[in-house]
């Protein structure tokens, strides 16, 4: 192989997510404070739903008691099945479609939402087996679901989402608000 | 030399001539093929003119018993002078008849298959500048010729039945066959070639004046099936109506059957897609493996297009090392097709000198079967890869030993997210047969892998959100990433 230059091992080269995905955010989902979601959009338009690092589940040393993909009597995200290249049969989701309900050991409950319109391809079953994954690696192995937006909508789905910079501004405003409270 | 016609043919000849058929068509209906123009001889035969000519032919054939129509072998007759005939009024009548457009072939077997036409075709072929040893002539005729043929056949069928002669439709020589017999040798003589050939010269004729002749056939009516004869006669004149124009010849279409070229390629560039990368009409990345290899070859063979196919392929950012990946390409309508070994080697050099991004070897002309064999065995092969790995945690010697010791590790790989938009969602079991490591620095090492064909290496290294299990992150218990990847295509017998 070609010779490799001295690599500065302190600074890491862009990660897989940095290279191929764009981070989009939905803050205070359904009005609930700090329930922030992060959507990772691949250059091929496939989206991965994850918890933003500011989400309450990831704060204050919480641990997870249970994760439930049964969102209603008639609907379990685990039953989702897609067929063929066109991914027929996948449950169609809108922005506020619930994906799962997470209960923490301190009895706090959170619903994770789709945040975008599209076809549900899969939900992460690894976090059912090992909920700690969600806490340790919320942006990668602890992802919630994979969604395929309609081809025509692949650009427009991000209209309701915040870019990374916009999200950071929202977050910094929160800490200012907290500080300025008497 | 006399025409091989018999007494029994006389009424047929008479009836067809008065219906407006040309001499060659008349002879077709008598199951005789004659090269030269023989209208005069026909008139002779039926006794249209007085004295010697007529007498001779009838004398010759008088004692012959009635026979089944002879076989359709073409008989090459030398040009006839027709010196036996009277001049004057007969000649005038003949001249008129000769200039009339035949009601059956619409001129195809009249002036449209003479030496002048052959020369026109030859000029067109020469103009396209093909290289060939042999040629085959293909002809396209207006559909109404079938309708008119059928009409004439019906016209004479009744006549023959009276004489207890059976003339089957299949006994009549087809216009297309007669045309090809005449023209193939005329054209071949001018160009110097033989039939049965990969080079096809296509001649097409149209006759707009009579295109409507076929329209009655489009009528959808169940009565057609049960009484086809009646149906035909009630919709179409028998014999067919005379026309004022003859067929027109369209432009000659030349086509050489595809030629196939194969070889192996190496790729040394980490920013070169396999095929042109164009989105919304805009090119996203310069050039491609396909274009770099195909362009000089298409140019050398003077082909109109190509189909490129390789035995597997690699990502844009992956190099192909080792012996190289087998590929084959079909060259469409090549104007040049003969290349000897020396010339192929020169062509290979041209490709290799044109770019340092790829390299080609074993370039050779192959058969069509090579294209399909190309894809065979893609699944069976074992692949060798070298990857440059980054780790978050510093690597220790235990890690190295551990990796080196892994044998036949089975992975469960869900369809990687990066290809999921165009592939079926599935879980694929794939085996990594062995791995080797070469330490670079505490956070980097080279990883050599021997894997089953179809294994996603990148996903094995970074885990693809944990959707490939086990993965290198799990094995080394640290975040890992792949910075570079090379593939070495295994050794395979020469095509």
XYZ file of C-alpha atoms in Angstrom:
677
model
C 0.000 0.000 0.000
C 1.064 3.593 -0.376
C 3.040 5.064 2.486
C 1.014 6.800 5.154
C 1.949 10.213 6.441
C 2.402 10.826 10.131
C -1.172 10.931 11.371
C -2.099 13.179 14.205
C -3.811 10.612 16.390
C -5.240 13.235 18.712
C -7.523 14.638 16.066
C -9.656 11.969 14.548
C -10.591 12.041 10.904
C -14.331 12.566 10.259
C -16.380 9.614 11.469
C -18.738 7.510 9.352
C -21.598 9.749 10.433
C -19.640 12.899 9.639
C -18.726 11.583 6.205
C -22.036 10.252 4.996
C -24.827 11.668 7.151
C -26.309 15.098 7.821
C -27.572 15.752 11.347
C -31.055 17.260 11.643
C -32.874 18.018 14.878
C -36.322 18.323 16.302
C -36.282 20.140 19.621
C -38.871 19.865 22.375
C -40.830 17.245 20.508
C -44.588 17.709 20.994
C -43.894 20.581 23.255
C -42.173 18.485 25.891
C -39.102 20.306 27.112
C -35.755 18.976 25.967
C -37.192 15.823 24.365
C -34.883 16.394 21.427
C -34.567 13.961 18.567
C -31.708 13.753 16.103
C -32.355 12.487 12.561
C -29.314 11.243 10.676
C -29.956 11.622 6.977
C -27.725 9.617 4.652
C -26.800 11.043 1.247
C -29.008 8.319 -0.247
C -32.013 9.825 1.655
C -32.411 7.053 4.244
C -32.954 8.462 7.765
C -31.960 7.048 11.134
C -33.931 8.263 14.171
C -31.805 8.723 17.293
C -31.984 10.544 20.619
C -30.197 13.893 20.636
C -27.494 14.127 23.302
C -29.726 16.580 25.207
C -32.625 14.139 25.607
C -33.682 13.603 29.269
C -33.185 9.833 29.014
C -29.473 10.465 28.554
C -29.216 12.877 31.505
C -28.799 12.541 35.258
C -27.520 8.979 35.157
C -30.897 7.461 34.277
C -31.156 3.784 33.508
C -33.766 2.137 31.353
C -36.369 -0.200 32.726
C -38.148 -1.130 29.527
C -38.557 -0.287 25.854
C -41.890 -1.019 24.221
C -42.500 -0.970 20.511
C -46.187 -1.744 20.969
C -47.558 1.731 20.555
C -51.249 0.832 20.521
C -53.516 -2.188 20.726
C -53.381 -2.727 17.025
C -49.886 -1.629 16.220
C -46.485 -2.921 17.113
C -43.470 -1.517 15.370
C -41.831 -4.900 15.811
C -44.343 -6.420 13.416
C -43.170 -4.095 10.651
C -42.058 -6.016 7.573
C -40.848 -4.707 4.224
C -40.623 -6.602 0.959
C -38.539 -6.119 -2.136
C -36.487 -3.213 -3.368
C -39.430 -0.824 -3.124
C -39.908 -1.781 0.547
C -43.614 -2.586 0.195
C -45.566 -3.208 3.364
C -43.627 -0.912 5.672
C -45.786 1.073 8.111
C -46.188 4.612 6.863
C -45.229 7.239 9.425
C -46.003 10.914 9.797
C -44.021 13.457 11.843
C -45.775 12.671 15.109
C -46.092 8.926 14.734
C -44.820 7.238 17.910
C -42.046 4.726 17.456
C -41.633 3.403 20.969
C -42.185 4.160 24.648
C -39.248 4.084 27.014
C -39.675 3.742 30.764
C -36.751 4.525 33.018
C -36.064 3.066 36.425
C -37.114 6.352 38.026
C -40.550 5.776 36.463
C -40.206 8.622 33.982
C -41.761 7.745 30.630
C -40.843 9.039 27.224
C -42.287 8.536 23.753
C -39.924 8.638 20.832
C -41.422 9.990 17.630
C -40.685 9.576 13.951
C -40.118 13.332 13.280
C -40.323 12.773 9.524
C -42.766 11.359 6.986
C -41.800 8.080 5.418
C -41.915 4.309 5.405
C -40.658 2.482 8.457
C -37.945 0.036 7.394
C -36.802 -1.329 10.736
C -36.655 -0.663 14.464
C -33.619 -1.409 16.561
C -34.104 -4.743 18.298
C -30.609 -4.638 19.786
C -31.772 -2.104 22.383
C -34.511 -4.484 23.472
C -31.868 -7.071 24.275
C -29.499 -4.552 25.783
C -31.118 -1.241 26.725
C -27.791 0.068 27.982
C -26.774 0.445 24.326
C -29.180 3.343 24.047
C -27.405 5.146 26.866
C -23.859 4.275 25.830
C -24.137 4.886 22.095
C -27.285 6.838 21.347
C -25.944 8.042 17.984
C -24.858 4.715 16.592
C -25.668 1.296 17.998
C -28.433 2.777 20.165
C -30.463 4.092 17.234
C -34.244 3.818 17.393
C -35.448 3.254 13.824
C -34.645 3.489 10.105
C -37.079 5.347 7.843
C -37.216 5.707 4.060
C -38.848 8.982 2.943
C -40.685 9.141 -0.365
C -38.346 9.964 -3.212
C -40.219 13.180 -4.037
C -40.101 14.268 -0.399
C -36.454 13.498 0.352
C -35.481 17.177 0.328
C -38.670 18.609 1.812
C -38.701 16.456 4.943
C -35.933 18.557 6.413
C -37.985 21.744 6.149
C -39.455 21.155 9.589
C -36.142 20.177 11.113
C -33.324 22.233 12.569
C -29.790 22.123 11.260
C -26.969 21.477 13.693
C -26.209 25.196 14.060
C -29.851 26.089 14.594
C -30.201 23.337 17.175
C -27.117 24.486 19.074
C -28.567 27.973 19.237
C -31.807 26.591 20.641
C -29.882 24.627 23.241
C -27.720 27.548 24.289
C -30.832 29.696 24.703
C -32.132 27.094 27.146
C -29.107 27.360 29.446
C -29.388 31.163 29.331
C -33.055 30.897 30.299
C -32.169 28.607 33.181
C -29.417 30.945 34.355
C -31.606 33.987 34.221
C -34.273 32.450 36.433
C -34.321 33.813 39.938
C -31.412 -21.469 -74.511
C -35.121 -21.832 -73.933
C -37.081 -21.210 -70.778
C -37.819 -24.405 -68.864
C -41.561 -23.933 -69.301
C -44.115 -26.538 -70.273
C -47.354 -26.548 -72.192
C -49.340 -26.582 -69.022
C -47.736 -23.325 -67.977
C -49.130 -21.464 -70.983
C -52.525 -20.472 -69.589
C -50.917 -19.343 -66.353
C -48.407 -17.217 -68.183
C -51.137 -15.745 -70.358
C -53.401 -14.888 -67.500
C -50.664 -13.348 -65.370
C -49.237 -11.294 -68.204
C -52.631 -9.824 -69.013
C -53.232 -9.144 -65.321
C -50.141 -6.972 -65.357
C -47.413 -9.199 -63.879
C -43.812 -8.724 -64.852
C -41.839 -11.526 -66.462
C -40.003 -12.552 -63.323
C -43.199 -12.767 -61.285
C -44.798 -14.879 -63.986
C -41.850 -17.247 -63.830
C -42.090 -17.351 -60.025
C -45.640 -18.597 -60.293
C -44.357 -21.273 -62.658
C -41.774 -22.215 -60.045
C -38.891 -21.167 -62.229
C -36.220 -18.679 -61.310
C -34.391 -16.903 -64.064
C -31.743 -14.250 -63.586
C -32.062 -12.258 -66.761
C -35.010 -10.205 -68.021
C -37.162 -12.505 -70.093
C -40.373 -10.753 -70.996
C -39.727 -11.310 -74.694
C -39.217 -15.009 -74.177
C -42.450 -15.271 -72.278
C -44.415 -13.685 -75.051
C -42.636 -16.041 -77.395
C -43.686 -18.934 -75.333
C -47.362 -18.153 -75.237
C -47.415 -17.451 -78.890
C -48.148 -13.747 -78.580
C -46.018 -13.130 -81.626
C -46.021 -15.033 -84.897
C -43.618 -17.641 -86.338
C -40.342 -19.150 -85.333
C -39.886 -18.209 -81.707
C -43.289 -19.475 -80.670
C -43.029 -22.631 -82.731
C -39.717 -23.579 -81.252
C -40.813 -23.443 -77.662
C -44.048 -25.324 -78.216
C -42.283 -28.005 -80.251
C -39.783 -28.608 -77.503
C -42.317 -29.053 -74.816
C -45.151 -30.734 -76.707
C -44.329 -34.273 -75.779
C -43.612 -33.685 -72.154
C -46.190 -35.212 -69.840
C -47.811 -33.100 -67.161
C -45.705 -32.992 -64.022
C -45.720 -31.558 -60.601
C -44.073 -28.160 -60.411
C -40.288 -28.509 -60.495
C -38.128 -27.729 -57.451
C -37.238 -24.164 -56.807
C -33.524 -24.325 -57.459
C -32.394 -21.143 -59.145
C -31.277 -21.640 -62.706
C -28.594 -19.340 -63.931
C -29.400 -18.408 -67.501
C -27.075 -16.290 -69.588
C -28.433 -13.114 -71.103
C -30.804 -13.743 -73.960
C -30.828 -11.699 -77.058
C -34.356 -12.524 -78.151
C -33.284 -12.272 -81.755
C -36.051 -14.633 -82.847
C -38.743 -12.042 -82.356
C -40.271 -9.695 -84.879
C -39.573 -6.059 -84.391
C -42.158 -3.354 -84.842
C -45.530 -3.543 -83.142
C -44.507 -6.375 -80.853
C -41.538 -4.420 -79.697
C -43.812 -1.442 -78.995
C -46.202 -3.584 -77.009
C -43.339 -5.109 -75.072
C -41.865 -1.739 -74.319
C -45.191 -0.627 -72.848
C -45.491 -3.764 -70.810
C -41.945 -3.539 -69.610
C -42.425 0.011 -68.409
C -45.612 -0.928 -66.574
C -45.213 -1.494 -62.873
C -45.863 -5.143 -62.024
C -49.079 -5.570 -60.030
C -47.511 -8.140 -57.726
C -43.953 -7.075 -56.998
C -44.522 -3.343 -57.605
C -41.218 -3.053 -59.395
C -39.059 -4.985 -56.935
C -38.212 -7.674 -59.479
C -38.125 -5.232 -62.377
C -35.720 -2.306 -62.381
C -35.222 -2.421 -58.632
C -32.998 -5.500 -58.845
C -30.768 -4.539 -61.734
C -27.092 -3.693 -61.865
C -27.768 0.021 -61.300
C -29.477 -0.733 -58.015
C -26.617 -2.995 -57.026
C -24.168 -0.197 -57.704
C -26.242 2.200 -55.584
C -26.178 -0.256 -52.692
C -22.458 -0.777 -53.111
C -21.837 2.981 -53.050
C -23.805 3.288 -49.806
C -21.904 0.441 -48.180
C -18.535 1.817 -49.265
C -19.557 5.201 -47.885
C -19.978 3.754 -44.382
C -16.424 2.474 -44.426
C -16.827 -0.977 -42.873
C -14.168 -3.624 -42.846
C -15.565 -6.995 -43.924
C -14.837 -10.150 -45.883
C -18.373 -11.346 -46.372
C -21.821 -9.830 -46.411
C -25.398 -10.979 -46.280
C -28.238 -9.031 -47.841
C -31.411 -8.479 -45.852
C -34.559 -7.150 -47.491
C -37.656 -5.473 -46.120
C -40.661 -5.277 -48.438
C -44.028 -3.508 -48.061
C -46.690 -5.758 -46.555
C -49.089 -5.224 -49.435
C -46.916 -7.460 -51.605
C -48.311 -10.453 -49.691
C -51.840 -9.303 -50.347
C -51.187 -8.836 -54.064
C -49.394 -12.162 -54.299
C -52.352 -13.920 -52.735
C -54.701 -12.183 -55.142
C -52.728 -13.372 -58.175
C -52.472 -16.845 -56.801
C -56.227 -17.015 -56.469
C -56.485 -15.633 -59.953
C -54.551 -18.513 -61.486
C -55.604 -21.251 -59.069
C -58.954 -21.792 -60.719
C -57.300 -21.877 -64.139
C -54.923 -24.602 -63.037
C -57.574 -26.676 -61.311
C -59.288 -27.021 -64.635
C -56.128 -28.660 -65.947
C -55.869 -30.844 -62.819
C -52.731 -29.076 -61.785
C -52.184 -28.306 -58.145
C -50.191 -25.207 -57.442
C -49.601 -24.926 -53.741
C -48.935 -21.511 -52.261
C -45.581 -22.793 -51.045
C -44.555 -23.894 -54.524
C -44.535 -20.330 -55.723
C -41.128 -18.723 -55.337
C -41.286 -15.778 -52.914
C -40.515 -12.243 -54.104
C -37.974 -11.821 -51.308
C -36.095 -14.972 -52.228
C -36.029 -14.083 -55.929
C -34.798 -10.585 -55.106
C -32.047 -11.882 -52.845
C -30.928 -14.509 -55.380
C -30.493 -11.841 -57.985
C -29.153 -9.005 -55.845
C -26.899 -10.963 -53.497
C -24.664 -12.070 -56.351
C -24.789 -8.673 -58.104
C -23.828 -6.814 -54.937
C -21.302 -9.394 -53.868
C -19.688 -9.231 -57.302
C -19.322 -5.449 -57.014
C -17.981 -5.594 -53.440
C -16.346 -9.002 -53.456
C -18.018 -11.087 -50.773
C -19.874 -14.272 -49.906
C -23.142 -14.898 -48.034
C -23.375 -16.185 -44.416
C -21.609 -13.379 -42.727
C -21.586 -11.186 -39.648
C -22.023 -8.154 -41.894
C -25.562 -7.457 -42.974
C -26.558 -4.969 -45.628
C -30.203 -4.050 -45.214
C -32.319 -2.833 -48.114
C -35.826 -1.566 -47.464
C -38.592 -0.757 -49.938
C -41.820 1.149 -49.415
C -44.853 1.836 -51.647
C -47.078 4.499 -50.059
C -49.513 4.434 -53.026
C -50.738 0.956 -52.061
C -50.300 0.950 -48.283
C -54.102 0.954 -48.020
C -54.197 -2.477 -49.717
C -53.653 -4.060 -46.304
C -56.310 -2.171 -44.391
C -59.096 -4.685 -44.991
C -57.055 -7.204 -42.985
C -57.372 -5.137 -39.810
C -61.100 -5.738 -39.692
C -61.783 -7.896 -36.690
C -64.502 -10.285 -37.691
C -64.999 -13.894 -36.662
C -66.207 -14.783 -40.138
C -62.613 -14.376 -41.347
C -61.591 -17.602 -39.674
C -64.216 -19.785 -41.230
C -64.235 -18.488 -44.762
C -60.844 -16.903 -45.413
C -61.173 -17.362 -49.155
C -64.533 -15.613 -49.349
C -63.368 -12.932 -46.977
C -60.382 -12.159 -49.167
C -62.298 -12.117 -52.418
C -65.022 -9.898 -51.017
C -62.515 -7.317 -49.884
C -59.786 -7.360 -52.486
C -59.723 -7.379 -56.273
C -58.455 -10.452 -58.034
C -56.173 -9.861 -59.953
C -54.794 -6.806 -58.101
C -55.179 -3.302 -59.461
C -52.438 -1.763 -61.571
C -50.385 1.002 -59.982
C -48.668 3.959 -61.552
C -45.601 4.062 -59.354
C -43.110 1.441 -58.374
C -41.589 0.862 -54.917
C -39.052 3.322 -53.569
C -35.820 2.174 -52.052
C -35.033 3.590 -48.616
C -31.515 4.269 -47.374
C -29.318 1.209 -47.080
C -28.794 0.103 -43.449
C -25.564 -1.638 -42.657
C -25.118 -3.689 -39.514
C -22.173 -5.711 -38.318
C -22.891 -8.221 -35.556
C -21.358 -7.408 -32.188
C -17.756 -8.157 -31.399
C -16.683 -9.001 -27.840
C -13.531 -7.926 -26.036
C -12.405 -9.043 -22.576
C -9.537 -8.539 -20.156
C -8.697 -7.683 -16.565
C -8.352 -4.261 -14.970
C -6.609 -2.762 -11.968
C -7.816 0.430 -10.360
C -5.325 2.680 -8.596
C -7.514 5.653 -7.861
C -9.677 6.254 -4.779
C -12.044 8.635 -6.483
C -13.209 6.809 -9.578
C -16.706 5.335 -9.929
C -17.368 2.176 -11.919
C -19.913 3.834 -14.208
C -20.422 7.530 -15.021
C -21.822 9.340 -11.994
C -24.480 11.704 -13.249
C -27.344 13.171 -11.213
C -29.941 15.435 -12.835
C -27.809 15.761 -15.935
C -24.856 16.953 -13.912
C -21.682 14.917 -13.693
C -20.736 14.491 -10.026
C -17.382 12.825 -10.453
C -14.910 12.924 -13.283
C -14.696 9.888 -15.548
C -15.256 6.236 -14.612
C -13.633 2.806 -14.918
C -16.001 1.955 -17.732
C -15.280 5.063 -19.776
C -11.506 4.882 -19.345
C -11.433 1.314 -20.642
C -14.180 1.511 -23.248
C -13.399 4.793 -24.994
C -10.162 3.736 -26.737
C -11.631 0.342 -27.654
C -14.837 1.769 -29.133
C -12.698 4.191 -31.083
C -10.369 1.500 -32.452
C -13.240 -0.769 -33.492
C -15.201 2.213 -34.795
C -18.277 0.930 -32.965
C -21.551 2.732 -32.414
C -21.854 1.831 -28.741
C -20.876 -0.630 -26.063
C -22.095 -2.708 -23.116
C -19.566 -3.016 -20.317
C -19.750 -5.817 -17.793
C -17.356 -6.871 -15.033
C -17.163 -9.780 -12.642
C -18.195 -7.821 -9.580
C -17.096 -4.258 -8.882
C -15.666 -2.048 -6.175
C -16.732 1.193 -4.499
C -15.570 4.586 -5.739
C -12.983 4.854 -2.977
C -11.572 1.328 -3.216
C -8.516 0.298 -5.226
C -8.325 -2.964 -7.198
C -4.933 -4.625 -6.884
C -3.496 -8.027 -7.714
C -4.181 -9.692 -11.064
C -7.090 -7.413 -11.754
C -10.813 -7.817 -12.098
C -12.129 -9.648 -15.183
C -14.320 -7.609 -17.512
C -15.941 -8.087 -20.917
C -17.538 -5.647 -23.293
C -19.816 -5.921 -26.300
C -19.040 -3.575 -29.181
C -22.159 -2.648 -31.109
C -22.082 -2.419 -34.901
C -18.289 -2.245 -35.198
C -17.086 -0.849 -38.495
C -13.841 -2.669 -37.907
C -13.687 -6.170 -36.436
C -10.417 -7.825 -37.306
C -7.649 -7.357 -34.758
C -4.693 -9.702 -34.429
C -2.736 -10.268 -31.208
C -0.197 -7.569 -31.943
C -2.914 -5.026 -32.616
C -4.755 -5.973 -29.427
C -1.553 -5.509 -27.471
C -1.105 -2.090 -29.014
C -4.672 -1.217 -28.077
C -3.964 -2.337 -24.526
C -0.933 -0.055 -24.432
C -3.028 2.854 -25.656
C -5.490 2.353 -22.816
C -2.723 2.060 -20.236
C -0.969 5.152 -21.476
C -4.168 7.195 -21.470
C -4.576 7.239 -17.688
C -2.752 6.264 -14.512
C -6.037 5.608 -12.738
C -6.571 2.197 -14.316
C -4.539 -0.501 -15.999
C -5.681 -3.241 -18.347
C -4.125 -6.629 -19.120
C -4.904 -9.758 -21.152
C -7.010 -7.724 -23.583
C -8.401 -10.101 -26.216
C -11.277 -10.673 -28.598
C -13.669 -13.304 -27.238
C -17.007 -14.902 -28.085
C -20.454 -13.853 -26.869
C -20.386 -16.708 -24.326
C -17.579 -14.931 -22.501
C -20.004 -12.180 -21.453
C -22.249 -14.627 -19.592
C -19.306 -16.591 -18.169
C -18.104 -13.292 -16.727
C -20.855 -13.313 -14.134
C -20.492 -16.974 -13.275
C -18.502 -17.819 -10.227
C -18.891 -14.313 -8.813
C -20.473 -15.847 -5.736
C -17.999 -18.678 -5.366
C -14.863 -16.662 -5.205
C -12.912 -15.769 -2.126
C -11.809 -12.159 -1.941
C -8.729 -10.620 -0.395
C -8.797 -7.135 1.068
C -6.423 -4.772 2.809
C -7.920 -2.081 5.011
C -6.419 0.799 6.947
C -8.080 0.807 10.368
C -8.354 3.573 12.947
C -9.081 2.730 16.570
C -10.069 5.047 19.388
C -8.386 2.952 22.011
C -4.635 2.356 21.571
C -3.946 -1.110 20.151
C -2.014 -3.592 22.197
C -0.283 -6.817 21.181
C -3.110 -8.933 22.580
C -5.437 -7.310 20.073
C -3.053 -8.182 17.265
C -2.752 -11.796 18.322
C -6.469 -12.046 18.800
C -7.261 -10.799 15.305
C -4.587 -12.938 13.683
C -6.041 -16.014 15.351
C -9.588 -15.613 14.099
C -10.565 -18.257 11.554
C -13.829 -18.684 9.649
C -15.817 -16.086 11.530
C -19.456 -15.993 10.413
C -21.053 -12.558 10.288
C -24.724 -11.678 10.115
C -24.883 -8.603 7.929
C -28.090 -6.626 7.535
C -28.240 -4.742 4.233
C -25.933 -1.756 4.827
C -27.766 1.568 5.176
C -25.623 3.043 2.407
C -27.149 0.671 -0.177
C -30.517 0.067 1.493
C -32.308 2.541 -0.772
C -31.781 0.267 -3.770
C -31.421 -3.207 -2.230
C -33.761 -5.561 -0.470
C -33.662 -5.434 3.317
C -32.238 -8.780 4.402
C -29.723 -10.432 6.696
C -26.815 -12.069 4.913
C -24.515 -14.584 6.548
C -20.955 -14.095 5.337
C -17.702 -15.733 6.396
C -14.371 -14.083 7.106
C -11.911 -16.906 6.578
C -8.853 -15.263 8.102
C -7.255 -11.950 9.002
C -3.739 -10.584 9.344
C -2.573 -7.374 10.939
C 0.289 -4.977 10.383
C 0.809 -2.433 13.121
C 1.311 1.186 12.040
C 0.900 3.297 15.176
C -1.151 2.976 18.388
C -4.308 4.094 16.617
C -3.751 2.671 13.142
C -3.065 -0.705 11.646
C -3.411 -2.475 8.338
C -5.904 -5.313 8.330
C -5.709 -8.022 5.696
C -8.866 -10.089 5.199
C -9.774 -13.201 3.227
C -13.533 -13.325 2.984
C -16.447 -14.972 1.210
C -17.608 -13.096 -1.882
C -20.272 -10.527 -1.081
C -18.970 -9.568 2.367
C -19.346 -5.888 3.204
C -15.911 -5.022 4.608
C -16.621 -1.419 5.578
C -19.628 -2.478 7.612
C -17.625 -5.218 9.317
C -15.131 -2.588 10.447
C -17.411 0.194 11.730
C -20.456 -1.949 12.501
C -23.073 0.034 10.547
C -25.030 1.071 13.670
C -24.535 -2.432 15.045
C -26.377 -3.982 12.108
C -23.400 -6.163 11.180
C -22.597 -8.604 13.959
C -20.021 -9.380 15.048
C -18.013 -6.367 13.954
C -14.511 -5.100 14.587
C -15.683 -2.553 17.194
C -17.140 -5.362 19.248
C -14.114 -7.618 18.742
C -11.617 -4.957 19.783
C -13.993 -3.328 22.282
C -13.327 0.136 20.872
C -14.707 2.517 18.293
C -13.133 1.675 14.923
C -13.312 3.168 11.477
C -12.022 2.256 8.033
C -9.885 4.870 6.321
C -8.819 3.046 3.172
C -9.687 -0.184 1.398
C -8.037 -2.163 -1.364
C -9.348 -5.340 -2.982
C -7.179 -7.981 -4.598
C -9.134 -10.050 -7.056
C -8.140 -13.689 -6.779
C -6.445 -15.670 -9.494
C -8.753 -17.056 -12.139
C -7.899 -18.977 -15.302
C -7.549 -16.793 -18.387
C -10.799 -16.329 -20.279
